[in-house]
mmCIF file of N, CA and C in Angstrom:
data_model
loop_
_atom_site.group_PDB
_atom_site.id
_atom_site.type_symbol
_atom_site.label_atom_id
_atom_site.label_comp_id
_atom_site.label_asym_id
_atom_site.label_seq_id
_atom_site.Cartn_x
_atom_site.Cartn_y
_atom_site.Cartn_z
ATOM 1 N N MET A 1 47.040 74.408 -143.134
ATOM 2 C CA MET A 1 47.183 73.511 -141.462
ATOM 3 C C MET A 1 46.111 72.657 -141.830
ATOM 4 N N TYR A 2 46.118 71.501 -140.620
ATOM 5 C CA TYR A 2 45.305 70.968 -140.740
ATOM 6 C C TYR A 2 44.338 70.921 -138.817
ATOM 7 N N GLY A 3 43.993 71.947 -138.675
ATOM 8 C CA GLY A 3 43.589 71.831 -137.418
ATOM 9 C C GLY A 3 42.988 73.607 -137.462
ATOM 10 N N ASP A 4 41.986 74.510 -137.523
ATOM 11 C CA ASP A 4 42.325 75.432 -137.189
ATOM 12 C C ASP A 4 42.353 76.019 -135.603
ATOM 13 N N ALA A 5 42.296 77.290 -135.520
ATOM 14 C CA ALA A 5 42.297 77.730 -134.330
ATOM 15 C C ALA A 5 40.850 76.739 -133.068
ATOM 16 N N GLU A 6 40.275 77.397 -133.534
ATOM 17 C CA GLU A 6 38.556 76.956 -133.277
ATOM 18 C C GLU A 6 38.427 75.380 -133.153
ATOM 19 N N THR A 7 38.749 74.571 -133.896
ATOM 20 C CA THR A 7 38.242 73.383 -134.341
ATOM 21 C C THR A 7 40.234 72.666 -132.834
ATOM 22 N N VAL A 8 41.206 73.178 -132.954
ATOM 23 C CA VAL A 8 41.725 73.347 -131.485
ATOM 24 C C VAL A 8 41.055 73.468 -130.136
ATOM 25 N N ARG A 9 40.338 74.466 -129.990
ATOM 26 C CA ARG A 9 39.883 74.833 -128.920
ATOM 27 C C ARG A 9 38.320 73.346 -128.570
ATOM 28 N N ARG A 10 37.538 73.835 -129.784
ATOM 29 C CA ARG A 10 36.249 72.367 -129.571
ATOM 30 C C ARG A 10 37.282 71.604 -128.687
ATOM 31 N N ILE A 11 38.431 70.679 -129.788
ATOM 32 C CA ILE A 11 38.980 69.801 -128.863
ATOM 33 C C ILE A 11 39.197 69.597 -127.633
ATOM 34 N N LEU A 12 40.119 70.671 -127.104
ATOM 35 C CA LEU A 12 41.015 71.284 -126.125
ATOM 36 C C LEU A 12 39.362 71.106 -124.968
ATOM 37 N N THR A 13 38.503 71.807 -125.201
ATOM 38 C CA THR A 13 37.544 72.346 -124.268
ATOM 39 C C THR A 13 36.455 71.879 -124.098
ATOM 40 N N GLY A 14 35.812 70.853 -125.387
ATOM 41 C CA GLY A 14 34.876 70.465 -124.869
ATOM 42 C C GLY A 14 34.146 69.479 -125.817
ATOM 43 N N THR A 15 35.279 68.373 -126.325
ATOM 44 C CA THR A 15 35.128 67.553 -127.164
ATOM 45 C C THR A 15 35.478 66.459 -126.304
ATOM 46 N N GLY A 16 35.617 66.523 -124.815
ATOM 47 C CA GLY A 16 35.389 65.280 -124.219
ATOM 48 C C GLY A 16 36.586 65.256 -123.291
ATOM 49 N N ASP A 17 36.773 64.489 -121.656
ATOM 50 C CA ASP A 17 37.994 64.148 -121.178
ATOM 51 C C ASP A 17 38.533 63.294 -121.455
ATOM 52 N N THR A 18 38.162 62.651 -121.695
ATOM 53 C CA THR A 18 39.069 60.718 -121.990
ATOM 54 C C THR A 18 40.033 60.839 -123.561
ATOM 55 N N TRP A 19 41.481 60.980 -123.859
ATOM 56 C CA TRP A 19 42.270 61.007 -123.898
ATOM 57 C C TRP A 19 43.229 60.121 -124.246
ATOM 58 N N ALA A 20 43.412 58.949 -125.210
ATOM 59 C CA ALA A 20 44.098 57.667 -125.303
ATOM 60 C C ALA A 20 44.802 58.505 -126.254
ATOM 61 N N VAL A 21 46.578 58.541 -125.560
ATOM 62 C CA VAL A 21 47.550 58.698 -125.765
ATOM 63 C C VAL A 21 48.450 57.301 -126.833
ATOM 64 N N VAL A 22 48.695 56.976 -127.743
ATOM 65 C CA VAL A 22 48.722 56.248 -128.309
ATOM 66 C C VAL A 22 50.294 56.851 -128.590
ATOM 67 N N GLY A 23 51.066 55.708 -128.431
ATOM 68 C CA GLY A 23 52.705 55.721 -128.093
ATOM 69 C C GLY A 23 53.041 56.034 -126.605
ATOM 70 N N LEU A 24 52.293 56.310 -125.930
ATOM 71 C CA LEU A 24 52.389 56.549 -124.240
ATOM 72 C C LEU A 24 53.440 55.721 -124.073
ATOM 73 N N SER A 25 54.610 55.382 -123.284
ATOM 74 C CA SER A 25 55.284 54.888 -122.451
ATOM 75 C C SER A 25 55.811 55.465 -121.675
ATOM 76 N N SER A 26 56.710 54.774 -119.848
ATOM 77 C CA SER A 26 57.476 54.948 -118.889
ATOM 78 C C SER A 26 58.858 55.776 -119.203
ATOM 79 N N ASN A 27 58.658 56.214 -120.423
ATOM 80 C CA ASN A 27 60.392 56.423 -121.047
ATOM 81 C C ASN A 27 59.885 57.873 -120.388
ATOM 82 N N ARG A 28 60.241 58.319 -119.471
ATOM 83 C CA ARG A 28 60.719 59.901 -119.383
ATOM 84 C C ARG A 28 61.046 60.498 -120.369
ATOM 85 N N GLU A 29 62.148 60.345 -121.437
ATOM 86 C CA GLU A 29 62.554 60.656 -122.289
ATOM 87 C C GLU A 29 61.840 61.520 -123.580
ATOM 88 N N ARG A 30 60.488 60.425 -124.380
ATOM 89 C CA ARG A 30 59.697 60.759 -125.207
ATOM 90 C C ARG A 30 58.703 61.742 -124.399
ATOM 91 N N ALA A 31 58.486 62.632 -126.200
ATOM 92 C CA ALA A 31 57.829 63.152 -125.726
ATOM 93 C C ALA A 31 56.630 62.991 -124.835
ATOM 94 N N ALA A 32 55.641 62.199 -125.673
ATOM 95 C CA ALA A 32 54.618 62.054 -125.191
ATOM 96 C C ALA A 32 54.683 62.097 -123.610
ATOM 97 N N TYR A 33 55.790 61.350 -122.867
ATOM 98 C CA TYR A 33 54.863 61.729 -121.370
ATOM 99 C C TYR A 33 55.222 62.547 -120.985
ATOM 100 N N GLY A 34 55.776 63.551 -121.445
ATOM 101 C CA GLY A 34 55.735 65.026 -120.809
ATOM 102 C C GLY A 34 54.475 65.888 -121.425
ATOM 103 N N VAL A 35 53.722 65.394 -122.236
ATOM 104 C CA VAL A 35 52.193 66.035 -123.285
ATOM 105 C C VAL A 35 51.588 65.221 -122.098
ATOM 106 N N ALA A 36 51.707 64.094 -121.788
ATOM 107 C CA ALA A 36 50.632 63.570 -120.803
ATOM 108 C C ALA A 36 50.034 64.363 -119.933
ATOM 109 N N GLN A 37 51.417 64.600 -119.014
ATOM 110 C CA GLN A 37 51.357 65.329 -117.615
ATOM 111 C C GLN A 37 50.315 66.725 -117.899
ATOM 112 N N VAL A 38 50.949 67.377 -118.633
ATOM 113 C CA VAL A 38 50.056 68.866 -119.626
ATOM 114 C C VAL A 38 48.632 68.315 -119.343
ATOM 115 N N LEU A 39 48.592 66.756 -120.195
ATOM 116 C CA LEU A 39 46.494 66.927 -119.919
ATOM 117 C C LEU A 39 46.500 66.790 -118.937
ATOM 118 N N GLN A 40 46.202 66.340 -118.046
ATOM 119 C CA GLN A 40 46.217 65.932 -117.046
ATOM 120 C C GLN A 40 46.606 66.743 -115.706
ATOM 121 N N ARG A 41 46.798 67.727 -116.169
ATOM 122 C CA ARG A 41 47.001 68.641 -115.173
ATOM 123 C C ARG A 41 46.064 69.947 -115.994
ATOM 124 N N PHE A 42 45.029 69.501 -117.049
ATOM 125 C CA PHE A 42 44.611 70.480 -117.769
ATOM 126 C C PHE A 42 43.083 69.739 -117.384
ATOM 127 N N GLY A 43 42.963 68.934 -116.629
ATOM 128 C CA GLY A 43 42.245 68.411 -116.549
ATOM 129 C C GLY A 43 41.653 66.766 -117.290
ATOM 130 N N LYS A 44 42.636 66.453 -117.967
ATOM 131 C CA LYS A 44 42.168 65.350 -118.745
ATOM 132 C C LYS A 44 41.967 63.703 -118.298
ATOM 133 N N ARG A 45 41.974 63.499 -118.206
ATOM 134 C CA ARG A 45 42.246 61.839 -118.387
ATOM 135 C C ARG A 45 43.324 61.089 -119.091
ATOM 136 N N ILE A 46 43.876 60.620 -119.573
ATOM 137 C CA ILE A 46 45.511 60.322 -119.784
ATOM 138 C C ILE A 46 45.231 58.367 -119.940
ATOM 139 N N VAL A 47 45.194 57.679 -121.365
ATOM 140 C CA VAL A 47 45.013 56.511 -121.206
ATOM 141 C C VAL A 47 46.236 56.131 -122.029
ATOM 142 N N PRO A 48 47.248 55.547 -121.250
ATOM 143 C CA PRO A 48 48.044 54.557 -122.149
ATOM 144 C C PRO A 48 47.887 54.017 -122.986
ATOM 145 N N VAL A 49 48.410 54.412 -124.297
ATOM 146 C CA VAL A 49 48.848 53.020 -125.450
ATOM 147 C C VAL A 49 49.611 52.456 -125.875
ATOM 148 N N HIS A 50 50.302 51.793 -125.295
ATOM 149 C CA HIS A 50 51.557 50.973 -125.871
ATOM 150 C C HIS A 50 51.388 49.889 -125.707
ATOM 151 N N PRO A 51 52.423 48.922 -126.826
ATOM 152 C CA PRO A 51 52.469 47.157 -126.431
ATOM 153 C C PRO A 51 52.660 46.978 -125.321
ATOM 154 N N LYS A 52 53.427 47.699 -124.631
ATOM 155 C CA LYS A 52 53.819 47.434 -123.779
ATOM 156 C C LYS A 52 52.680 47.383 -121.819
ATOM 157 N N ALA A 53 51.613 47.998 -122.802
ATOM 158 C CA ALA A 53 50.337 47.837 -121.727
ATOM 159 C C ALA A 53 50.776 48.872 -120.237
ATOM 160 N N GLU A 54 51.896 49.419 -120.271
ATOM 161 C CA GLU A 54 52.324 50.388 -118.814
ATOM 162 C C GLU A 54 51.361 50.894 -118.132
ATOM 163 N N THR A 55 51.433 51.178 -116.717
ATOM 164 C CA THR A 55 50.651 52.138 -116.617
ATOM 165 C C THR A 55 51.498 53.439 -115.659
ATOM 166 N N VAL A 56 51.046 54.005 -116.220
ATOM 167 C CA VAL A 56 51.821 55.520 -116.122
ATOM 168 C C VAL A 56 51.152 56.689 -115.793
ATOM 169 N N HIS A 57 51.756 57.156 -115.240
ATOM 170 C CA HIS A 57 51.223 58.585 -114.798
ATOM 171 C C HIS A 57 49.862 58.353 -113.676
ATOM 172 N N GLY A 58 49.972 57.101 -113.482
ATOM 173 C CA GLY A 58 48.921 56.491 -112.930
ATOM 174 C C GLY A 58 47.484 55.611 -113.031
ATOM 175 N N GLU A 59 47.661 55.845 -114.846
ATOM 176 C CA GLU A 59 46.820 55.047 -115.106
ATOM 177 C C GLU A 59 47.135 54.103 -115.506
ATOM 178 N N GLN A 60 46.048 53.064 -115.993
ATOM 179 C CA GLN A 60 46.705 51.447 -116.253
ATOM 180 C C GLN A 60 47.121 51.708 -118.149
ATOM 181 N N GLY A 61 47.663 51.173 -118.252
ATOM 182 C CA GLY A 61 47.994 51.140 -119.736
ATOM 183 C C GLY A 61 46.982 49.862 -120.560
ATOM 184 N N TYR A 62 47.378 49.823 -121.539
ATOM 185 C CA TYR A 62 46.685 49.397 -122.243
ATOM 186 C C TYR A 62 47.397 49.422 -123.294
ATOM 187 N N ALA A 63 47.523 47.842 -124.310
ATOM 188 C CA ALA A 63 47.926 47.806 -125.721
ATOM 189 C C ALA A 63 47.486 47.930 -127.249
ATOM 190 N N SER A 64 46.455 48.352 -127.133
ATOM 191 C CA SER A 64 45.583 48.789 -128.342
ATOM 192 C C SER A 64 44.250 49.993 -127.877
ATOM 193 N N LEU A 65 44.226 50.525 -128.258
ATOM 194 C CA LEU A 65 42.851 51.297 -128.552
ATOM 195 C C LEU A 65 41.864 50.622 -128.224
ATOM 196 N N ALA A 66 41.242 48.863 -129.003
ATOM 197 C CA ALA A 66 40.928 48.855 -128.816
ATOM 198 C C ALA A 66 41.064 47.453 -127.791
ATOM 199 N N ASP A 67 41.329 47.968 -127.009
ATOM 200 C CA ASP A 67 41.430 46.847 -125.723
ATOM 201 C C ASP A 67 41.168 47.849 -124.637
ATOM 202 N N ILE A 68 41.149 48.836 -124.885
ATOM 203 C CA ILE A 68 40.325 49.677 -123.840
ATOM 204 C C ILE A 68 39.513 49.122 -123.588
ATOM 205 N N PRO A 69 38.463 49.082 -122.405
ATOM 206 C CA PRO A 69 37.211 48.734 -122.360
ATOM 207 C C PRO A 69 35.853 49.842 -121.677
ATOM 208 N N PHE A 70 35.899 51.082 -122.108
ATOM 209 C CA PHE A 70 35.831 52.116 -122.224
ATOM 210 C C PHE A 70 35.380 52.869 -123.159
ATOM 211 N N ASP A 71 34.770 54.446 -123.485
ATOM 212 C CA ASP A 71 34.830 55.018 -124.298
ATOM 213 C C ASP A 71 36.194 56.076 -124.371
ATOM 214 N N VAL A 72 36.179 56.412 -125.723
ATOM 215 C CA VAL A 72 36.854 57.869 -125.723
ATOM 216 C C VAL A 72 37.274 58.623 -126.587
ATOM 217 N N ASP A 73 37.452 60.166 -126.142
ATOM 218 C CA ASP A 73 36.642 61.558 -126.637
ATOM 219 C C ASP A 73 37.738 61.612 -127.676
ATOM 220 N N VAL A 74 39.208 61.385 -127.461
ATOM 221 C CA VAL A 74 40.045 62.212 -127.969
ATOM 222 C C VAL A 74 41.203 61.355 -128.198
ATOM 223 N N VAL A 75 41.751 60.809 -129.230
ATOM 224 C CA VAL A 75 43.249 60.313 -130.111
ATOM 225 C C VAL A 75 44.246 60.530 -129.749
ATOM 226 N N ASP A 76 45.033 60.926 -129.435
ATOM 227 C CA ASP A 76 46.399 61.410 -129.564
ATOM 228 C C ASP A 76 47.114 61.001 -129.771
ATOM 229 N N VAL A 77 47.607 61.068 -131.223
ATOM 230 C CA VAL A 77 49.020 60.129 -131.853
ATOM 231 C C VAL A 77 50.522 59.905 -131.964
ATOM 232 N N PHE A 78 51.157 60.108 -130.921
ATOM 233 C CA PHE A 78 52.411 60.137 -130.852
ATOM 234 C C PHE A 78 53.564 58.791 -131.364
ATOM 235 N N VAL A 79 53.048 58.242 -132.734
ATOM 236 C CA VAL A 79 53.643 57.361 -133.334
ATOM 237 C C VAL A 79 54.058 57.681 -134.668
ATOM 238 N N ASN A 80 55.060 57.427 -135.587
ATOM 239 C CA ASN A 80 55.284 57.856 -136.578
ATOM 240 C C ASN A 80 54.318 58.079 -137.825
ATOM 241 N N SER A 81 53.948 59.035 -139.214
ATOM 242 C CA SER A 81 53.646 59.255 -140.038
ATOM 243 C C SER A 81 52.778 57.796 -140.837
ATOM 244 N N GLU A 82 53.825 57.053 -140.527
ATOM 245 C CA GLU A 82 53.734 56.073 -141.444
ATOM 246 C C GLU A 82 52.638 55.030 -140.683
ATOM 247 N N GLN A 83 52.430 55.021 -140.013
ATOM 248 C CA GLN A 83 51.615 54.276 -138.392
ATOM 249 C C GLN A 83 50.543 55.072 -138.297
ATOM 250 N N ALA A 84 50.152 56.739 -138.944
ATOM 251 C CA ALA A 84 49.615 57.049 -137.598
ATOM 252 C C ALA A 84 48.348 57.234 -138.136
ATOM 253 N N GLY A 85 48.313 56.754 -139.997
ATOM 254 C CA GLY A 85 46.540 56.402 -140.499
ATOM 255 C C GLY A 85 46.241 55.271 -140.051
ATOM 256 N N GLN A 86 46.799 54.036 -139.228
ATOM 257 C CA GLN A 86 46.264 52.693 -139.100
ATOM 258 C C GLN A 86 45.628 53.096 -137.627
ATOM 259 N N VAL A 87 46.555 54.237 -136.900
ATOM 260 C CA VAL A 87 45.790 54.392 -135.536
ATOM 261 C C VAL A 87 44.796 54.964 -135.975
ATOM 262 N N ALA A 88 44.183 55.993 -136.657
ATOM 263 C CA ALA A 88 43.473 57.348 -136.843
ATOM 264 C C ALA A 88 42.456 56.085 -137.012
ATOM 265 N N ASP A 89 42.037 55.160 -138.151
ATOM 266 C CA ASP A 89 41.565 54.278 -138.351
ATOM 267 C C ASP A 89 40.630 53.351 -137.293
ATOM 268 N N GLU A 90 41.705 53.172 -136.062
ATOM 269 C CA GLU A 90 41.602 52.506 -135.419
ATOM 270 C C GLU A 90 41.088 53.167 -133.986
ATOM 271 N N ALA A 91 40.823 55.124 -134.268
ATOM 272 C CA ALA A 91 40.405 54.954 -133.587
ATOM 273 C C ALA A 91 39.005 55.862 -133.371
ATOM 274 N N VAL A 92 38.800 56.014 -135.392
ATOM 275 C CA VAL A 92 36.850 56.129 -135.728
ATOM 276 C C VAL A 92 36.506 54.092 -135.234
ATOM 277 N N ALA A 93 36.923 53.499 -135.412
ATOM 278 C CA ALA A 93 36.423 52.144 -135.567
ATOM 279 C C ALA A 93 35.592 52.250 -134.122
ATOM 280 N N LYS A 94 36.828 52.271 -132.602
ATOM 281 C CA LYS A 94 36.601 52.816 -131.811
ATOM 282 C C LYS A 94 35.471 53.742 -131.126
ATOM 283 N N GLY A 95 34.793 54.279 -132.124
ATOM 284 C CA GLY A 95 34.151 55.687 -131.760
ATOM 285 C C GLY A 95 34.505 57.661 -131.433
ATOM 286 N N ALA A 96 35.931 56.993 -131.066
ATOM 287 C CA ALA A 96 36.363 58.826 -130.801
ATOM 288 C C ALA A 96 35.770 59.624 -130.824
ATOM 289 N N LYS A 97 35.592 60.618 -130.574
ATOM 290 C CA LYS A 97 34.881 62.392 -131.151
ATOM 291 C C LYS A 97 36.225 62.893 -132.354
ATOM 292 N N ALA A 98 36.844 62.684 -131.854
ATOM 293 C CA ALA A 98 38.344 62.900 -132.330
ATOM 294 C C ALA A 98 39.511 62.793 -132.184
ATOM 295 N N VAL A 99 40.523 62.988 -133.662
ATOM 296 C CA VAL A 99 41.925 62.358 -133.670
ATOM 297 C C VAL A 99 42.874 63.609 -133.514
ATOM 298 N N TRP A 100 43.995 63.777 -132.677
ATOM 299 C CA TRP A 100 45.273 64.609 -133.022
ATOM 300 C C TRP A 100 46.253 64.173 -133.045
ATOM 301 N N PHE A 101 47.004 64.287 -134.637
ATOM 302 C CA PHE A 101 48.509 63.831 -134.431
ATOM 303 C C PHE A 101 49.184 64.786 -133.746
ATOM 304 N N GLN A 102 50.379 64.219 -133.423
ATOM 305 C CA GLN A 102 51.183 65.132 -132.354
ATOM 306 C C GLN A 102 52.287 65.967 -133.771
ATOM 307 N N LEU A 103 53.309 66.485 -133.315
ATOM 308 C CA LEU A 103 54.034 67.817 -134.404
ATOM 309 C C LEU A 103 54.929 66.675 -134.996
ATOM 310 N N GLY A 104 54.771 66.949 -136.082
ATOM 311 C CA GLY A 104 55.885 66.679 -137.228
ATOM 312 C C GLY A 104 54.350 64.802 -137.873
ATOM 313 N N VAL A 105 53.583 64.310 -137.222
ATOM 314 C CA VAL A 105 52.906 63.556 -137.130
ATOM 315 C C VAL A 105 51.304 64.335 -138.458
ATOM 316 N N VAL A 106 51.889 63.731 -139.797
ATOM 317 C CA VAL A 106 51.343 64.007 -141.255
ATOM 318 C C VAL A 106 50.894 62.819 -141.938
ATOM 319 N N ASP A 107 49.693 62.923 -142.494
ATOM 320 C CA ASP A 107 48.807 61.879 -143.538
ATOM 321 C C ASP A 107 47.671 62.276 -143.732
ATOM 322 N N GLU A 108 47.827 62.766 -144.874
ATOM 323 C CA GLU A 108 47.196 63.753 -145.592
ATOM 324 C C GLU A 108 46.023 62.708 -146.270
ATOM 325 N N ALA A 109 45.630 61.311 -146.227
ATOM 326 C CA ALA A 109 44.707 60.856 -146.357
ATOM 327 C C ALA A 109 44.612 60.267 -145.361
ATOM 328 N N ALA A 110 44.858 60.186 -144.100
ATOM 329 C CA ALA A 110 43.952 59.423 -142.787
ATOM 330 C C ALA A 110 43.336 60.973 -142.216
ATOM 331 N N TYR A 111 43.775 62.210 -142.594
ATOM 332 C CA TYR A 111 42.605 63.460 -142.038
ATOM 333 C C TYR A 111 41.444 63.180 -142.984
ATOM 334 N N GLU A 112 41.500 63.260 -143.935
ATOM 335 C CA GLU A 112 40.897 62.625 -144.852
ATOM 336 C C GLU A 112 39.438 61.906 -144.690
ATOM 337 N N ARG A 113 40.113 60.095 -144.425
ATOM 338 C CA ARG A 113 38.785 59.363 -144.027
ATOM 339 C C ARG A 113 38.609 59.853 -142.035
ATOM 340 N N THR A 114 39.349 60.525 -141.918
ATOM 341 C CA THR A 114 39.138 60.821 -140.662
ATOM 342 C C THR A 114 37.453 61.848 -140.475
ATOM 343 N N ARG A 115 38.071 62.930 -140.788
ATOM 344 C CA ARG A 115 37.214 63.565 -141.521
ATOM 345 C C ARG A 115 35.775 63.299 -141.992
ATOM 346 N N ALA A 116 36.098 62.506 -143.019
ATOM 347 C CA ALA A 116 34.820 62.000 -143.568
ATOM 348 C C ALA A 116 34.018 60.993 -143.061
ATOM 349 N N ALA A 117 34.408 60.462 -142.021
ATOM 350 C CA ALA A 117 33.892 59.515 -141.403
ATOM 351 C C ALA A 117 33.370 60.433 -139.514
ATOM 352 N N GLY A 118 33.280 62.385 -139.687
ATOM 353 C CA GLY A 118 32.702 62.689 -138.997
ATOM 354 C C GLY A 118 33.456 62.548 -137.642
ATOM 355 N N LEU A 119 34.702 62.366 -137.276
ATOM 356 C CA LEU A 119 35.464 63.228 -136.454
ATOM 357 C C LEU A 119 35.936 64.769 -136.709
ATOM 358 N N GLU A 120 36.539 65.103 -135.638
ATOM 359 C CA GLU A 120 37.298 65.718 -135.602
ATOM 360 C C GLU A 120 38.998 65.545 -135.638
ATOM 361 N N MET A 121 39.576 66.952 -136.327
ATOM 362 C CA MET A 121 41.473 66.470 -136.717
ATOM 363 C C MET A 121 42.028 67.504 -136.670
ATOM 364 N N VAL A 122 43.219 67.620 -135.770
ATOM 365 C CA VAL A 122 44.371 68.212 -136.128
ATOM 366 C C VAL A 122 45.708 67.236 -136.198
ATOM 367 N N MET A 123 46.597 68.263 -136.714
ATOM 368 C CA MET A 123 47.443 66.901 -137.068
ATOM 369 C C MET A 123 48.275 68.112 -137.346
ATOM 370 N N ASP A 124 49.548 68.004 -136.747
ATOM 371 C CA ASP A 124 50.914 68.386 -136.655
ATOM 372 C C ASP A 124 50.942 69.726 -136.063
ATOM 373 N N ARG A 125 50.258 69.148 -134.734
ATOM 374 C CA ARG A 125 50.096 69.882 -133.704
ATOM 375 C C ARG A 125 50.662 69.670 -132.039
ATOM 376 N N CYS A 126 50.704 70.122 -130.923
ATOM 377 C CA CYS A 126 50.188 69.971 -129.956
ATOM 378 C C CYS A 126 49.866 69.883 -128.635
ATOM 379 N N PRO A 127 48.966 69.327 -128.360
ATOM 380 C CA PRO A 127 48.671 70.247 -126.963
ATOM 381 C C PRO A 127 48.983 71.034 -125.904
ATOM 382 N N ALA A 128 50.417 70.331 -125.692
ATOM 383 C CA ALA A 128 51.082 70.907 -124.322
ATOM 384 C C ALA A 128 51.146 72.829 -125.224
ATOM 385 N N ILE A 129 51.345 72.769 -126.637
ATOM 386 C CA ILE A 129 51.869 74.596 -126.870
ATOM 387 C C ILE A 129 50.372 74.781 -126.716
ATOM 388 N N GLU A 130 49.478 74.271 -127.612
ATOM 389 C CA GLU A 130 48.048 75.324 -127.672
ATOM 390 C C GLU A 130 47.506 75.276 -126.349
ATOM 391 N N ILE A 131 47.937 74.865 -125.232
ATOM 392 C CA ILE A 131 46.834 74.688 -124.049
ATOM 393 C C ILE A 131 47.526 76.479 -123.920
ATOM 394 N N PRO A 132 48.699 76.347 -123.631
ATOM 395 C CA PRO A 132 48.646 78.513 -122.937
ATOM 396 C C PRO A 132 47.773 79.273 -124.050
ATOM 397 N N ARG A 133 47.984 78.771 -125.005
ATOM 398 C CA ARG A 133 47.702 79.646 -125.769
ATOM 399 C C ARG A 133 45.354 79.663 -126.298
ATOM 400 N N LEU A 134 45.434 79.236 -125.434
ATOM 401 C CA LEU A 134 43.568 79.572 -124.247
ATOM 402 C C LEU A 134 43.303 80.186 -123.323
ATOM 403 N N GLY A 135 45.035 80.873 -123.186
ATOM 404 C CA GLY A 135 44.696 81.395 -121.615
ATOM 405 C C GLY A 135 45.686 81.148 -121.027
ATOM 406 N N GLN A 136 45.298 79.647 -120.958
ATOM 407 C CA GLN A 136 45.402 79.084 -119.323
ATOM 408 C C GLN A 136 47.090 78.614 -119.221
ATOM 409 N N ASP A 137 47.381 78.573 -118.084
ATOM 410 C CA ASP A 137 48.488 78.608 -117.696
ATOM 411 C C ASP A 137 48.143 76.204 -116.926
ATOM 412 N N PRO A 138 48.881 75.419 -118.124
ATOM 413 C CA PRO A 138 48.720 74.484 -117.643
ATOM 414 C C PRO A 138 49.279 74.043 -116.278
ATOM 415 N N ARG A 139 50.766 74.804 -115.777
ATOM 416 C CA ARG A 139 51.579 74.418 -114.800
ATOM 417 C C ARG A 139 50.611 74.467 -113.081
ATOM 418 N N GLY A 140 49.113 75.561 -114.201
ATOM 419 C CA GLY A 140 48.978 76.113 -112.671
ATOM 420 C C GLY A 140 47.275 75.607 -112.691
ATOM 421 N N ILE A 141 47.040 74.821 -113.150
ATOM 422 C CA ILE A 141 45.829 73.847 -113.339
ATOM 423 C C ILE A 141 45.793 72.374 -112.226
#
């Protein structure tokens, strides 16, 4: 498992409140859309990152991490495993504190590079599943 319970807790509660959500668009059918809503209810500022640069959940979107004109704390990755490593490298370059690969997104080499760069990382997990495990119901936040 990539990301023990303590790392998950640290990222969700102590790493910072600005989460860039890579792959987030206005498509309500995609998992990123619902997970971003849960993150907002949990008190996180979400920043949509998608080539369309759409505004989602009231937040301005950007075409890439590099286009975001402010710091981000966590980069939440909803792209396929083949593209995820590049996003992790961009998160390191952006100065993020942590990277979170969603369920089904696995790149062991990216995990090692990201951790070697000093960032926290979780892989193949979902914050919308992990938040309730913290003892807090995201629907009530």
